[in-house]
Structure formats: C-alpha cells, structure tokens
XYZ file of C-alpha atoms in Angstrom:
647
model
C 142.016 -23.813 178.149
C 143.389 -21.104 175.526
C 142.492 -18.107 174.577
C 140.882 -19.723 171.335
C 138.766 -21.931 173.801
C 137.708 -18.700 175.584
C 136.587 -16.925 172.158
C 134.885 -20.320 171.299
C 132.823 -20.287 174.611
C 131.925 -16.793 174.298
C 131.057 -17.420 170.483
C 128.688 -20.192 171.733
C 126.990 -18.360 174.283
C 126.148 -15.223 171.879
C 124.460 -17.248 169.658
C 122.950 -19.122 172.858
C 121.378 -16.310 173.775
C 120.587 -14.501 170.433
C 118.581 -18.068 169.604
C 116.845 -18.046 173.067
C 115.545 -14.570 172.779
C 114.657 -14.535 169.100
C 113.150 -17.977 168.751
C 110.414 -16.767 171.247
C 109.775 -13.625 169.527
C 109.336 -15.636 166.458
C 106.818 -17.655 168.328
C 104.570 -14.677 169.710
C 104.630 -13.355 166.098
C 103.402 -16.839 164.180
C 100.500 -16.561 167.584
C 99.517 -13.384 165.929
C 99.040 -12.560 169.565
C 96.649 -15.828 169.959
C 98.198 -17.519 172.843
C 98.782 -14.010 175.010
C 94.998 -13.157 174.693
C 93.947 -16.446 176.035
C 95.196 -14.947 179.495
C 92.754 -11.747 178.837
C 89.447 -14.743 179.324
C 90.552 -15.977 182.632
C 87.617 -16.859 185.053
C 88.228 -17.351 188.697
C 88.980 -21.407 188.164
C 92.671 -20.997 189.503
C 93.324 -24.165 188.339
C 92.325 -23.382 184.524
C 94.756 -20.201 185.018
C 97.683 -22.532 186.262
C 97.225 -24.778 183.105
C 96.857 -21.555 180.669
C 99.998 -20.186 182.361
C 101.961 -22.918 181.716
C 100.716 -23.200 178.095
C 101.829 -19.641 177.521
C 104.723 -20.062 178.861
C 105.760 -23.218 177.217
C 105.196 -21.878 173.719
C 106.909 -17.731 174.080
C 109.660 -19.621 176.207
C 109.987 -17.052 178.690
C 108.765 -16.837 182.080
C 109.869 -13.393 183.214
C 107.410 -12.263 179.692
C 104.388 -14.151 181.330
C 105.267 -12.628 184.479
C 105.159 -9.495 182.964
C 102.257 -9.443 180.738
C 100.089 -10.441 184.063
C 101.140 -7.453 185.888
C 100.334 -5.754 182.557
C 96.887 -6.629 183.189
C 96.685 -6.084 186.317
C 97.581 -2.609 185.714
C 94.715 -2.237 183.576
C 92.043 -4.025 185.432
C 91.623 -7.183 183.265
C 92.902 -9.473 185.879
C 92.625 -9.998 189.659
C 95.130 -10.994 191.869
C 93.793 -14.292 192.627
C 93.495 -14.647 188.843
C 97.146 -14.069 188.527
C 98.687 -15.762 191.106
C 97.578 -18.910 189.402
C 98.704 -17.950 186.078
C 102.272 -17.352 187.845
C 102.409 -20.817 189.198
C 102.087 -21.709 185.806
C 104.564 -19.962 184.152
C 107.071 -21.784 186.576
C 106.174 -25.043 185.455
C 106.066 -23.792 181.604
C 109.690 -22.836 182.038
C 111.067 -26.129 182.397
C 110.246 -26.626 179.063
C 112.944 -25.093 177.807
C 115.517 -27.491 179.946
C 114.245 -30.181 178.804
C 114.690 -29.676 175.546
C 118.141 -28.088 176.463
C 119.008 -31.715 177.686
C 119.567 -33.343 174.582
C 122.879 -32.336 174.080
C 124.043 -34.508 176.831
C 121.929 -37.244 174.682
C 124.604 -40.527 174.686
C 124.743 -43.426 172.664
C 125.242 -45.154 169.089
C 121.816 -46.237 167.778
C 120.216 -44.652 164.985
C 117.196 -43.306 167.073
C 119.683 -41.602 169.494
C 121.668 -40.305 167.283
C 118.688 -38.846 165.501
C 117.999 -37.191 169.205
C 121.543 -35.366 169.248
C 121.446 -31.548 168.560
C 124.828 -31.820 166.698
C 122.262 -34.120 164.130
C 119.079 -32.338 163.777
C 120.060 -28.962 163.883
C 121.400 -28.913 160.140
C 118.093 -30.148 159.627
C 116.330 -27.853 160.869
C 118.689 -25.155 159.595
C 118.396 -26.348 155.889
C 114.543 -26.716 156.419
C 114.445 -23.587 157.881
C 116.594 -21.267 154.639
C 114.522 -23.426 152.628
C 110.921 -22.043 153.553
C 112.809 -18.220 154.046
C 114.074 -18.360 150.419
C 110.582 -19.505 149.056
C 107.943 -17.771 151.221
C 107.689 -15.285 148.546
C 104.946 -12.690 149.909
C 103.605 -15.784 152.271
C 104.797 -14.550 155.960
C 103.753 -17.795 158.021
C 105.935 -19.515 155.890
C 108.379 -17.324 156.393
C 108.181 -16.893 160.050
C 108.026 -20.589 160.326
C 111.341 -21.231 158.521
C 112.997 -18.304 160.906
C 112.021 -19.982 164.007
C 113.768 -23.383 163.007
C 116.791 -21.278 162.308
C 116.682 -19.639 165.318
C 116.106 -23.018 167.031
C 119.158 -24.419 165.198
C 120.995 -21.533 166.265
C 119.880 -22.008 169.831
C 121.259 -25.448 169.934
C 124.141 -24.643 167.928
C 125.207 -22.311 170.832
C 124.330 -24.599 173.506
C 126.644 -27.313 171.953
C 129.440 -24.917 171.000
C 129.539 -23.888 174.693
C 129.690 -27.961 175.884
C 132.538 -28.443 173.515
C 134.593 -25.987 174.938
C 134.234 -26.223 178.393
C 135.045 -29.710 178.148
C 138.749 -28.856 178.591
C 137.967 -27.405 181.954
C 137.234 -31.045 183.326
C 140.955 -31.105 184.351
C 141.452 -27.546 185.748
C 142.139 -27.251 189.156
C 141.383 -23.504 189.237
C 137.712 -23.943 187.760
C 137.015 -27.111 190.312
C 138.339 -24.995 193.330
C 135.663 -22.124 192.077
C 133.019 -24.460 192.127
C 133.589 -25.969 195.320
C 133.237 -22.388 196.549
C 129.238 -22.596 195.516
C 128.845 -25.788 197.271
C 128.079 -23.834 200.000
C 123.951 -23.487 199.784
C 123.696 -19.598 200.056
C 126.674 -18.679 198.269
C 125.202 -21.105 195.627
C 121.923 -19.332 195.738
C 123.499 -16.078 195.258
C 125.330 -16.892 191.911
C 122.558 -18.504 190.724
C 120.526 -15.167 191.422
C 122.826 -12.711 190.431
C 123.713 -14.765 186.852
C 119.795 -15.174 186.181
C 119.117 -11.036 187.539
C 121.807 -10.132 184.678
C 120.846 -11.445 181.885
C 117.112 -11.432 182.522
C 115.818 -15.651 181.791
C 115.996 -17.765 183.826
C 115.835 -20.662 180.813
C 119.249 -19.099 179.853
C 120.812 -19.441 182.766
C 120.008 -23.118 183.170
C 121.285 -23.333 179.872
C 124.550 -22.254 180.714
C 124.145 -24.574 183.757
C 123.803 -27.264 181.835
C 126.505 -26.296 178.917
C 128.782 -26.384 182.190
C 127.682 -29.693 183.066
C 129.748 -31.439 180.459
C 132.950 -30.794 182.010
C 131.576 -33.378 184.681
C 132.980 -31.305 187.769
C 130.069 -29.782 188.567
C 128.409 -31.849 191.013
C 124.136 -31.755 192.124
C 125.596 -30.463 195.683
C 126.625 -27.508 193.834
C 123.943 -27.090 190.741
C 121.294 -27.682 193.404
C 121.382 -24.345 195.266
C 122.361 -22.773 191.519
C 118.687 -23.556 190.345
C 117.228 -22.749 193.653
C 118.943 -19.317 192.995
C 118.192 -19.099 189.328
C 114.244 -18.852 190.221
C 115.144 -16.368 192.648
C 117.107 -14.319 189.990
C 114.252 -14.531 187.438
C 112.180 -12.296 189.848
C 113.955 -8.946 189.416
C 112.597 -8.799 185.744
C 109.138 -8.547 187.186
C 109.984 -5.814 189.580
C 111.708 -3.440 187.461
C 108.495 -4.165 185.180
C 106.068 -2.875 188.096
C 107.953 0.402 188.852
C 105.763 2.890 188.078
C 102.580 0.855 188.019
C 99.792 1.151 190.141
C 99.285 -0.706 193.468
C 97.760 -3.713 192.235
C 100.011 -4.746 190.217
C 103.323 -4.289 192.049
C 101.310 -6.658 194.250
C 101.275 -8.976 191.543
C 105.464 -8.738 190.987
C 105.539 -9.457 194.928
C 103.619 -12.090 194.892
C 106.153 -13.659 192.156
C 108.738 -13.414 194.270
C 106.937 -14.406 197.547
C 106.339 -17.331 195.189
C 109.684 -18.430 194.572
C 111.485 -16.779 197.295
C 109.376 -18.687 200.217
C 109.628 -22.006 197.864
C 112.985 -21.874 197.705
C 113.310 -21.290 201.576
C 111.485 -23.992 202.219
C 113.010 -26.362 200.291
C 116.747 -25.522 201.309
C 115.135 -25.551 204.384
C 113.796 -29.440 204.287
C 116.149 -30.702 201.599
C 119.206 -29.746 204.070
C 118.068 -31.073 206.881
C 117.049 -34.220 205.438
C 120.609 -34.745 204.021
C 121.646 -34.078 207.267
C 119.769 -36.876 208.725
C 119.930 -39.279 206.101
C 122.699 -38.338 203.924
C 121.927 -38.285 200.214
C 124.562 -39.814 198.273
C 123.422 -38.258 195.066
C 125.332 -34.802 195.639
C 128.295 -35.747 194.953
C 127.481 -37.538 191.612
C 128.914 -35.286 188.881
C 125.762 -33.422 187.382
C 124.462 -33.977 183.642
C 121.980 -32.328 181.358
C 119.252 -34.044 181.717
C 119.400 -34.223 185.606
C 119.192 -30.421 185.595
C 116.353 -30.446 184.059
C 114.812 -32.776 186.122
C 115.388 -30.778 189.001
C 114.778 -27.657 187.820
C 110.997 -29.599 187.204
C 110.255 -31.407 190.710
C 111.038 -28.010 192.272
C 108.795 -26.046 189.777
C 106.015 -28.208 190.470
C 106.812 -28.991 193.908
C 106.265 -25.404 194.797
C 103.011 -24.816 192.844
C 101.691 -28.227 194.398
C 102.771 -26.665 198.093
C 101.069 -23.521 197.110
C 97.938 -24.368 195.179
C 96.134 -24.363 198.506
C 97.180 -21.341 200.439
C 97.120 -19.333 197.138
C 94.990 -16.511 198.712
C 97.768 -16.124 201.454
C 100.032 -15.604 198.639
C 97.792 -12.785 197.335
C 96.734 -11.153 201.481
C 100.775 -11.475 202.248
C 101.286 -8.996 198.675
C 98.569 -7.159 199.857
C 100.278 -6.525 203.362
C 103.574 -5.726 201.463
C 102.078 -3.108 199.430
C 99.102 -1.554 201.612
C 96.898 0.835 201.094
C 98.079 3.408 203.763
C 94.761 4.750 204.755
C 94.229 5.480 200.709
C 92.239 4.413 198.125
C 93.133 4.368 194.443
C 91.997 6.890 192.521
C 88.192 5.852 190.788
C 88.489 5.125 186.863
C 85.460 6.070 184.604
C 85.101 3.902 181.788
C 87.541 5.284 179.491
C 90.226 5.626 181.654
C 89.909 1.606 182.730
C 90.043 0.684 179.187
C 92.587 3.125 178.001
C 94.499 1.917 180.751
C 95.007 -1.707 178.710
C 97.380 0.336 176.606
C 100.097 -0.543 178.793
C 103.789 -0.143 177.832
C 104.287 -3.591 179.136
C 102.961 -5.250 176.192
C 105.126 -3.511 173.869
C 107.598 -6.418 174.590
C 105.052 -8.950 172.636
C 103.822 -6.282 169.511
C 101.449 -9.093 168.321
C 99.255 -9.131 171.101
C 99.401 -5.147 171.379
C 98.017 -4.757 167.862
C 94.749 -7.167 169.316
C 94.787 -5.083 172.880
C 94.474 -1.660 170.237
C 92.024 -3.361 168.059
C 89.726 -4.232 170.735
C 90.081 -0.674 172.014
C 89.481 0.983 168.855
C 86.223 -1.440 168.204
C 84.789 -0.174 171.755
C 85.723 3.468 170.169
C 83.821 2.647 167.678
C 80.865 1.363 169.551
C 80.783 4.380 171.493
C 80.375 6.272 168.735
C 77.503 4.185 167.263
C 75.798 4.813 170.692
C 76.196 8.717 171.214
C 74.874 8.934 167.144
C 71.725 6.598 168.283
C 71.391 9.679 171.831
C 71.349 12.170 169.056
C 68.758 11.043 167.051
C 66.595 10.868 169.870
C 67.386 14.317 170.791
C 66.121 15.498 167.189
C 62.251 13.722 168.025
C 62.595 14.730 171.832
C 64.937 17.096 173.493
C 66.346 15.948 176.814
C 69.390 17.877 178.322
C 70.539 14.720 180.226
C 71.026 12.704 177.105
C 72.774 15.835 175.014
C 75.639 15.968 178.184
C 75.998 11.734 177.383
C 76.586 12.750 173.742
C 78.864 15.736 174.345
C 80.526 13.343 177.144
C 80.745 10.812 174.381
C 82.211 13.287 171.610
C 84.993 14.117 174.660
C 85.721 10.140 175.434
C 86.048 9.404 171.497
C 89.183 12.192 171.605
C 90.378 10.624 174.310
C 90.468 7.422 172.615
C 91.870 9.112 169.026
C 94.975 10.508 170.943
C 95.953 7.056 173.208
C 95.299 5.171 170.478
C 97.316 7.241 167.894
C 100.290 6.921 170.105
C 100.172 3.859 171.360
C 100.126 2.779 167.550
C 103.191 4.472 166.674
C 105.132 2.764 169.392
C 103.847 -0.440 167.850
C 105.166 0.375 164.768
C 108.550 1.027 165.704
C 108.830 -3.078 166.607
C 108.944 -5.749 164.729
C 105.845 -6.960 163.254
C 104.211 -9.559 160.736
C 102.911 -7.935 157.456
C 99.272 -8.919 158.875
C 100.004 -7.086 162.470
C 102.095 -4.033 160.146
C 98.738 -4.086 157.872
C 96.224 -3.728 160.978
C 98.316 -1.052 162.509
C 98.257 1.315 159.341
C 94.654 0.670 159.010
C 93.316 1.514 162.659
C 96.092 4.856 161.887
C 93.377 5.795 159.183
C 90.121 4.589 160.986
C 90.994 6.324 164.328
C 91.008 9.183 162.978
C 87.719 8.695 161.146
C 85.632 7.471 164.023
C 87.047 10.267 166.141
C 85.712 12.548 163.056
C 82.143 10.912 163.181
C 81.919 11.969 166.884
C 82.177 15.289 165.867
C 79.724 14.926 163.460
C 77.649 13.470 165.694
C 77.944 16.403 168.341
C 76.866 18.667 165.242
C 73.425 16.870 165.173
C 73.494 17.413 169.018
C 74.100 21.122 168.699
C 71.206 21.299 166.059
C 69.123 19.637 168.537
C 69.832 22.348 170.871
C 68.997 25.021 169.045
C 65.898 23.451 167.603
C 64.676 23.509 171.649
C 66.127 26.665 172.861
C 64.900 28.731 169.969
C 61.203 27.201 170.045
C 62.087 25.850 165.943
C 59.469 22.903 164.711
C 60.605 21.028 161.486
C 57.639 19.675 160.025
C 56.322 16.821 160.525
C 56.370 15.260 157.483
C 60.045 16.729 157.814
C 60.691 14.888 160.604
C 59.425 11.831 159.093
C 61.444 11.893 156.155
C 64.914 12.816 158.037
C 64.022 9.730 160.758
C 63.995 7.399 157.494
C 67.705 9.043 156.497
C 69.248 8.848 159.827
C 68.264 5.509 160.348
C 69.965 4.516 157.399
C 73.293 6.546 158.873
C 72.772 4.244 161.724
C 72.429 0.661 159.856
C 75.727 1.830 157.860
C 77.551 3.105 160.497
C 76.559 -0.596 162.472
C 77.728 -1.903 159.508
C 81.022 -0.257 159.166
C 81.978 -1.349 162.370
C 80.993 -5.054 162.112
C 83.139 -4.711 158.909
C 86.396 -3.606 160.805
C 85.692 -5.250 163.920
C 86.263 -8.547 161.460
C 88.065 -7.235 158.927
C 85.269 -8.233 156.711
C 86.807 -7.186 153.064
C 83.246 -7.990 151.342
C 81.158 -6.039 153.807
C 83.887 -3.395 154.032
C 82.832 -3.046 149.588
C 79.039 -2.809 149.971
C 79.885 0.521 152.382
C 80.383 2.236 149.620
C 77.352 1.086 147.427
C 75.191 1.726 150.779
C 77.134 5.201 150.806
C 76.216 6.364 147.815
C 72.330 4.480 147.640
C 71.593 7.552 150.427
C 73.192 10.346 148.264
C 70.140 11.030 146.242
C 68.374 10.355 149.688
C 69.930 13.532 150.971
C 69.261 15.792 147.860
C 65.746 15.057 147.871
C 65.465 15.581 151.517
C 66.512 19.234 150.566
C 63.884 19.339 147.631
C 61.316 18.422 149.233
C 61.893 20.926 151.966
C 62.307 23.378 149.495
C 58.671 22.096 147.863
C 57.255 22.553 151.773
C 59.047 25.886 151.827
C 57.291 27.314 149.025
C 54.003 26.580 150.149
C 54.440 27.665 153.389
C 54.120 24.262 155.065
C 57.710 24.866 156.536
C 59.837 28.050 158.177
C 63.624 29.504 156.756
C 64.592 28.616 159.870
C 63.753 25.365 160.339
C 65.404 24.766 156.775
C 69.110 25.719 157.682
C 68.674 23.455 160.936
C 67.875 20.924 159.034
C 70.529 21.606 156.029
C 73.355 21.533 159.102
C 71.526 17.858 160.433
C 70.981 16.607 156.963
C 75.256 17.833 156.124
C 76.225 16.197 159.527
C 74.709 13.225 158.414
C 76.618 12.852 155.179
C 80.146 13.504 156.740
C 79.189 10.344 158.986
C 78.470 8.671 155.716
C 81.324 9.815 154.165
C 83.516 8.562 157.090
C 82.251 5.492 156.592
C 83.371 4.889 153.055
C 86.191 6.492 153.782
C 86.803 3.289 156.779
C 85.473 0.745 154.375
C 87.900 1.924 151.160
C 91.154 1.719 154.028
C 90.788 -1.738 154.481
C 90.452 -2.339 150.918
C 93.759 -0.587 150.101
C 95.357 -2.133 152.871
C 94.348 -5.431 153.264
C 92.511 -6.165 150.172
C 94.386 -7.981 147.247
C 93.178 -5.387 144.244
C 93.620 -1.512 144.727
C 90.746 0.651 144.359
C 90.417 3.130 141.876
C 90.680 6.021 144.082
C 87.503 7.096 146.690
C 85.018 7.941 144.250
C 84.401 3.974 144.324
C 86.156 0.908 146.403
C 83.746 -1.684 144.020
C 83.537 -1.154 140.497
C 79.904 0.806 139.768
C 78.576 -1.664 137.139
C 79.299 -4.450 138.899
C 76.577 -6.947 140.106
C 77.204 -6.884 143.771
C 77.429 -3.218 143.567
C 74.355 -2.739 141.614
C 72.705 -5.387 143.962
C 73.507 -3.559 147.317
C 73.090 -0.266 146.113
C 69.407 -1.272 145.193
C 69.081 -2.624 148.291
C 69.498 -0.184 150.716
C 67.734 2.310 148.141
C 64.423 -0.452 148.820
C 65.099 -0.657 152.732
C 65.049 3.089 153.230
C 62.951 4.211 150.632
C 61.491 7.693 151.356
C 57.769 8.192 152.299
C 55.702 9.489 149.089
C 56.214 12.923 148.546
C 53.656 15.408 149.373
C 50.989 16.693 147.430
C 50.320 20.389 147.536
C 47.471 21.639 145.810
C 48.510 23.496 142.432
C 46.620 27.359 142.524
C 44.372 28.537 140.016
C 45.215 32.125 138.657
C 41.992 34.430 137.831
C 41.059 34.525 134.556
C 43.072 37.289 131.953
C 46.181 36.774 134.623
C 49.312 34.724 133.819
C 52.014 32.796 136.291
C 55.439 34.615 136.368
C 56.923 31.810 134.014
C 54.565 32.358 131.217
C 55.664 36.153 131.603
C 59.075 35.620 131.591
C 58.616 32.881 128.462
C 56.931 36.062 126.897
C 59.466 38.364 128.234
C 62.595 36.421 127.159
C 60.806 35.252 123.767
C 60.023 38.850 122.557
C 64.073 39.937 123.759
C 64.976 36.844 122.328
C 63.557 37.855 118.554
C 64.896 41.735 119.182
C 68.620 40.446 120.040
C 68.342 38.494 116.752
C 67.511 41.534 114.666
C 69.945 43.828 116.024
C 73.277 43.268 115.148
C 74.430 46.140 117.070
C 73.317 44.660 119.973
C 75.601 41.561 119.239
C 78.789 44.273 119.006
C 78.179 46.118 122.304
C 77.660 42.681 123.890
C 80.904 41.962 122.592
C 82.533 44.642 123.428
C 81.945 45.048 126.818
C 83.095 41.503 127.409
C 86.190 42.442 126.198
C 86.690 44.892 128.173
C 85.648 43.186 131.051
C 88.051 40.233 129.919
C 90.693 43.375 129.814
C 90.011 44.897 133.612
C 90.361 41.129 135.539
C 93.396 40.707 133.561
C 94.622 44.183 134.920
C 93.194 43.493 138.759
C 95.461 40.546 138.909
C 98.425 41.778 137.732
C-alpha cells in the first residue's frame, strides 16, 4: 500500500464522513422539525416511546442526536425518565439502519437486479437526480433540499466505496493482519472500538469504517465482534459531554444511556464468551463481510432492548442512585422558568425543531398576554388588588419571555436553516417584541385602574358602558391576532388590519361623547384623563396588533404591502367586508340625549354673539384698508424676528 493508496483512503473517508453528517442534517431540515417534535407527545406507553425512538432515529441517522435531544427535554421538564429510557432503547435499534444500508457495497454478483443494488451503480443516479432538482428548484426549497440529500447520500456511498477499494491492498499485509490479531483479544477489542466511536462522535460512522475494512477479508467476526460491542460503548461519551452543565435529571438520563449499553455489552461478552468456550463457535474465524456487520450490530441492538424492556425502571432507580439527591431538592420552577427552560442549547444541533420549540414558546407569550389584558378589564368594572399583582406579575413574565426568546432566536439564526424556518425566525424577531409591548400596555390599563380606586374617581356609567363595548373588541382582535400567528394564518393575519382600523372611529367617539357628558356635567375632568390614558392604552394594543398581522404579510406573504397604513388594499371587498363587520359586532350603545336649555327671552347663546361679533368685525376689516396694511405689516415683522431667533 503506497502513499497514493493512503491519500485515497483518507480521501474516501472525508467524504464518508462529510456525507454521514450532512445527509442527516438535510433530513431534520426537509422534517421542518416534524419528526423531533413527535418525541415532545410521549405518554407513559414505554413501548410507543421505543417505536418513536427508533423512528427518529432511523430517519436523522444519528443516535448520539436522539440521545441528546432526550436529555434536552429532560432538562426542561417535557419528559420523564421512564419516558426516556424507552425512547433510548429505541434509538439503538434505529441506528442499525444506517449499517444496513452501509452493506451494500459488499453487494456480489452479475444479475441485473444486483447490480442495480451496488453503490458503485446507483450513486450516479442519485447524484445526477440529485444536481438535477438543485439546478431547477428555483425559489422551491423542498425541492431543493430534496436534491441535496441524494447528493449527500451519493457522496456518503461514494466515500464508503472509495475507502473498500483501497484497503483492498491490505489483504496481503502482514503488518495490518498482525494489528488486528492484537484486537482479537475481547477487551482490547472493546477499547478500540470505544475510543474510535468517542473520537469522532457516531457510532454509524464507525461501523462504517468497520465495514469499509471488511473488504480486505482479514478481519475476522472474532475480532469485529468485540469492535461493535465497543462502538456502542464509544457512542455514549457524546451524551455525557451533552449533560455537563444540566440539571440533575437529565445527567440521569445520559447515565442511564450508558448503563444501557455498558451493562448490555457486559453481559453479552459475558455469555457469548463463555458459550464459545463451551461449545466453540466456528463462525469467528470466518473472515467478516458487510453485511454480517450489520447483522450483528442488529441482534445486539435489539437483544439488549429485548433484555431490558422489563427491568426498565431499574435502569431509571440505578441513574437515580448514580446521581442522588444528597439530602437536596432541586430548586422549584414557576411557570415561566419551566417553559423558558425548553430553550435549551441542546437543540441548537437540530435548528428546525428549535424554531417549533420558540414558536410554541412565543404562542404561550402570547396567551399570557391575552389573559393579563382580560385581569385588567376586570379591574376597570371592579378593583381587586389580588388580580392587579397577576397582571403586574404577568407584564414581568412577558419580559422575561421577550429577552429568552430574543436570544435564543439569534442563535438560531446563526445555523443553517430552510427559507420557511429563516422566514419564522425573522417574524417571531418582530412579534416578540410587539407582544412584549402589549403587556405594557396592558399594565397601563392596570395602573389606571389603580388610580381610579385609590383616588375615589367614578367614570360614568354610561362611560363605563361604552369603554366595556371598546375593550371587548381589543380583546376579540387581540384573540384573533394570536390565532393568526399561532397558524400563520396569512388571510386572518389581513382582516387585523380592517378590524384595526373598524375601532378607530370607535375610539374618537368614545372621547366625544365624554366630552358631550363633560359639558353637561354628567361626568368629572378627572375621570376624563383616566379614561383618555385607558382609551390610548387600548389603541397601542390595537396598533400592536396590526403591526403583528402586517409582519407576517411582509414576510411570509407572496405580495408586499404598501407600507403600515394598510396590509389589504382599502377598497377591496374583503376589506370593506370585515371592516363592516366588526363596526356591526361592536357597535356603540346610542348616544345620550341631554336636554338642549332654553335661554330667557331678549338673551342670546354665546355663538349667536360671537356670529354677531365676528360679522360686524368682519364688515369693518373690509372697509378699512388700513387695517389690511398693519395686518400685514406686523406679519412681516414677525416673519423677520423667527428668522433672526434661529439664526
């Protein structure tokens, strides 16, 4: 073997590898984060989280990311430990996947149909199918990431062939057979397996290279044996480094992957060894192939989560004795903290699925904020201080929320995402921001609440009539704004705006007719600028709204909107129709009537005296030119002493 063999091998295992890892990132993104949520909905049916984990794990093609998405969770307090101990056994099982398919390059024979099976045959296929749908997607991104992932796949087994082919010349070295005689030994064997799979992180790799090495037909099952044993030893450590730092829970969940694996491997050296002892199994000495890897790799795999299945809650109380709870208890989360706490760093690794774990969080913002605007109202008709703290506790969470959100977004946007997943993130960027605004808003109403009760101040009760009509239609919008983003609902996000501006002339004739009830004494002064702040505070949360609704239009929507003043065109039909709408639904009561006053007879009302007044001046300005002149003048020199105060 030259040093051109050596380059070729290395050559082949770079694209190996560079295949293997991108081919299941390619996969995560076409899930759109799918298939990684499905382990969020786990009940306590261990065997439904077995299947689920080896589903998962079949399609990202990575155990160690499984692994490490379910102490993810368990971090956060979506998943038990008896929930994920199941979903570990599965992602075992879902790893043999990969082998399998790994094993058709040692695929043998001259028929059509077998040929058709050969890597070194279907890979250009999938290669030319694959820059085919790149070079046309054309603004479609399935498409696109569809075509990538064949590449990658072709890649993949591209690499896995290259490597075969030049190993082959190792067949007759004497140096490499003496090597591998070294590992026929069961614990040395182990250990390289371990240490190979530790180092470069997968253990689907390393059985790949296993299995690349196979085609030199020296390596015989009495040495690959102890190899795999080692390799699902090895695949461990990526789970560990993955729970430094985490809380207690889920470095239980990391030890229970390697209790897992660790104990099953024991075991099975344990039995297997002794058995050949007694019987002799004349297998080990057969030279090793491809497809018997694999098929090892699988009885183990399930042998172990068959062994386990039943004593799956010793699995979880030996953790739990690994990682006690020294006379302590965990620190109690409130709400927020528990479901800020699914922001974990963890899932950075799979971007699509972090997009959905920040959607779902900013939704719940959201919801919150819908609540504490429902408390306030209820403050305005009866004060009670317990309700104001849940509002100002509310306003607090809803920052909270803004700032873990905000940042957790940014690290999103740093990986590599799908245009959908890149769209979503710059829209919850806007809406964040706007929700977190609306709790503010909705602590203003609070705060007039407050000093309507402290300072004795009664709005009217026709007042209070009218305003319950107008923040009830804050509320139905606001409900509506949410459902909107919560589905990314482009035709409810355009009738925001139509419902928006249906309550504008709601809000200026709130403030006539309180002027009208002002005037006749039916209503105080200051009663009227608690009101104006309630009356502003609900706008802003209107405003906030359209300004939500008019994001997802310019972000997701096909057509850009011309500018905020109006997401939907004003004279068209569905505007017209919703705006009409919502003007019928929350229609104001009648105005009242106030009695118009009779003046005694010989007097007159001031606006016939100033109609006299300005009539009489009116005819005497038009007779005096004079009058015109000085007028004249003194605007000029008024004109002439701004333009000196600014200079």
């Amino acid at each position: 073997m030259n040093i051109f063999s050596v380059l070729t091998l290395v050559g082949g295992l770079a694209m190996f590898l560079f295949g293997m890892n991108t081919m299941g990132d390619g996969l995560v993104k076409v899930s759109g984060g799918r298939l990684d949520s499905i382990l969020e909905k786990l009940t306590s049916n261990r065997l439904k989280a077995v299947l689920l984990g080896t589903a998962v794990t079949a399609v990202i093609q990575s155990s160690s990311a499984t692994t490490v998405m379910v102490i993810g969770f368990v971090n956060s307090g979506i998943m038990n430990l008896t929930q994920a101990v199941g979903v570990i056994m599965g992602a075992n099982i879902g790893t043999t996947v990969t082998s399998w398919l790994l094993s058709l390059t040692g695929i043998s024979g001259s028929g059509i149909l077998i040929s058709m099976l050969k890597p070194s045959s279907f890979s250009p296929i999938l290669a030319v199918i694959g820059i085919v749908l790149t070079m046309t997607a054309k603004g479609n991104e399935r498409k696109k990431d569809i075509g990538t992932i064949l590449l990658e796949f072709a890649v993949l087994m591209f690499g896995m062939t290259t490597m075969s082919d030049a190993v082959e010349p190792l067949a007759d070295n004497e140096r490499f057979t003496s090597i591998l005689t070294m590992f026929s030994n069961p614990f040395l064997g182990v250990l390289a397996g371990a240490l190979l799979t530790a180092v470069i992180q997968s253990s689907s790799a390393s059985i790949g290279i296993l299995q690349a090495l196979c085609a030199t037909g020296a390596i015989p099952y009495s040495v690959a044996l102890p190899i795999i044993m080692g390799q699902n030893i090895g695949t461990c450590v990526t789970a560990l480094i993955s729970a430094v730092g985490a809380g207690r829970n889920a470095k239980r969940a990391s030890m229970m992957h390697l209790y897992f694996n660790l104990i099953g491997t024991i075991v099975f050296m344990v039995a297997f060894y002794s058995l050949n002892a007694a019987i002799g199994f004349a297998f080990l000495d057969h030279a090793a192939n491809a497809a018997g890897i694999a098929v090892v790799h699988s009885l183990f795999n399930i042998g172990c989560c068959v062994a386990w299945f039943p004593f799956a809650n010793l699995l979880v109380k030996l953790a739990v004795m690994t990682v006690p709870d020294r006379g302590e208890s965990e620190p109690e989360l409130g709400t927020t903290s528990r479901e800020l706490a699914v922001l974990d760093d963890r899932f950075l690794e799979k971007p699509a699925f972090a997009v959905k774990i920040c959607r779902d969080t900013t939704v719940r913002m959201a919801e919150r904020d819908r609540d504490a605007l429902s408390l306030s109202v209820e403050l305005l008709v009866e004060y009670s201080a317990e309700k104001a703290e849940q509002v100002e506790h509310m306003e607090r969470q809803a920052a909270r929320y803004d700032e873990a959100l905000s940042g957790y977004l940014m690290k999103i946007s740093g990986k590599s995402l799908s245009v959908e997943d890149s769209r979503q993130v710059s829209v919850m960027l806007q809406c964040i921001r706007d929700f977190e605004r609306i709790a503010d808003n909705v602590s203003a109403v609070r705060r007039s609440a407050l000093e309507l009760h402290e300072r004795g101040i009664r709005i009217s009760d026709t007042g209070m009539r009218e305003l319950m009509v107008y923040a009830s239609a804050a509320q139905d919008i606001f409900d509506h704004t949410i459902q909107a983003f919560r589905y990314t609902d482009l035709i409810m996000a355009k009738s925001i705006e139509a419902y928006e501006k249906a309550t504008d002339s709601m809000s200026v004739e709130l403030r006539q007719r309180h002027v009208d009830r002002l005037r006749h004494g039916q209503c105080s002064m200051e009663a009227g600028l608690v009101l104006e702040d309630i009356i502003t505070a609900f706008e802003h949360v209107l405003d906030h709204c359209s300004y939500v609704g008019a994001c997802m239009i310019r972000v997701c929507g096909e057509e850009e909107p011309d500018g905020q003043e109006g997401i939907s065109a004003k004279d068209s039909p569905e505007f017209r129709e919703d705006y009409h709408m919502m003007k019928e639904k929350y229609a104001l009561p009648e105005r009242q009537a106030f009695p118009v006053q009779e003046l005694p007879p010989g007097e007159e009302t001031v606006s016939d005296h100033k109609k006299k007044k300005h009539g009489s001046e009116k005819g005497k300005k038009k007779n005096n030119p004079s009058r015109k002149e000085n007028k004249k003048k003194e605007i000029r020199e008024t004109i002439k002493k701004r333009h000196w105060k600014k200079k």
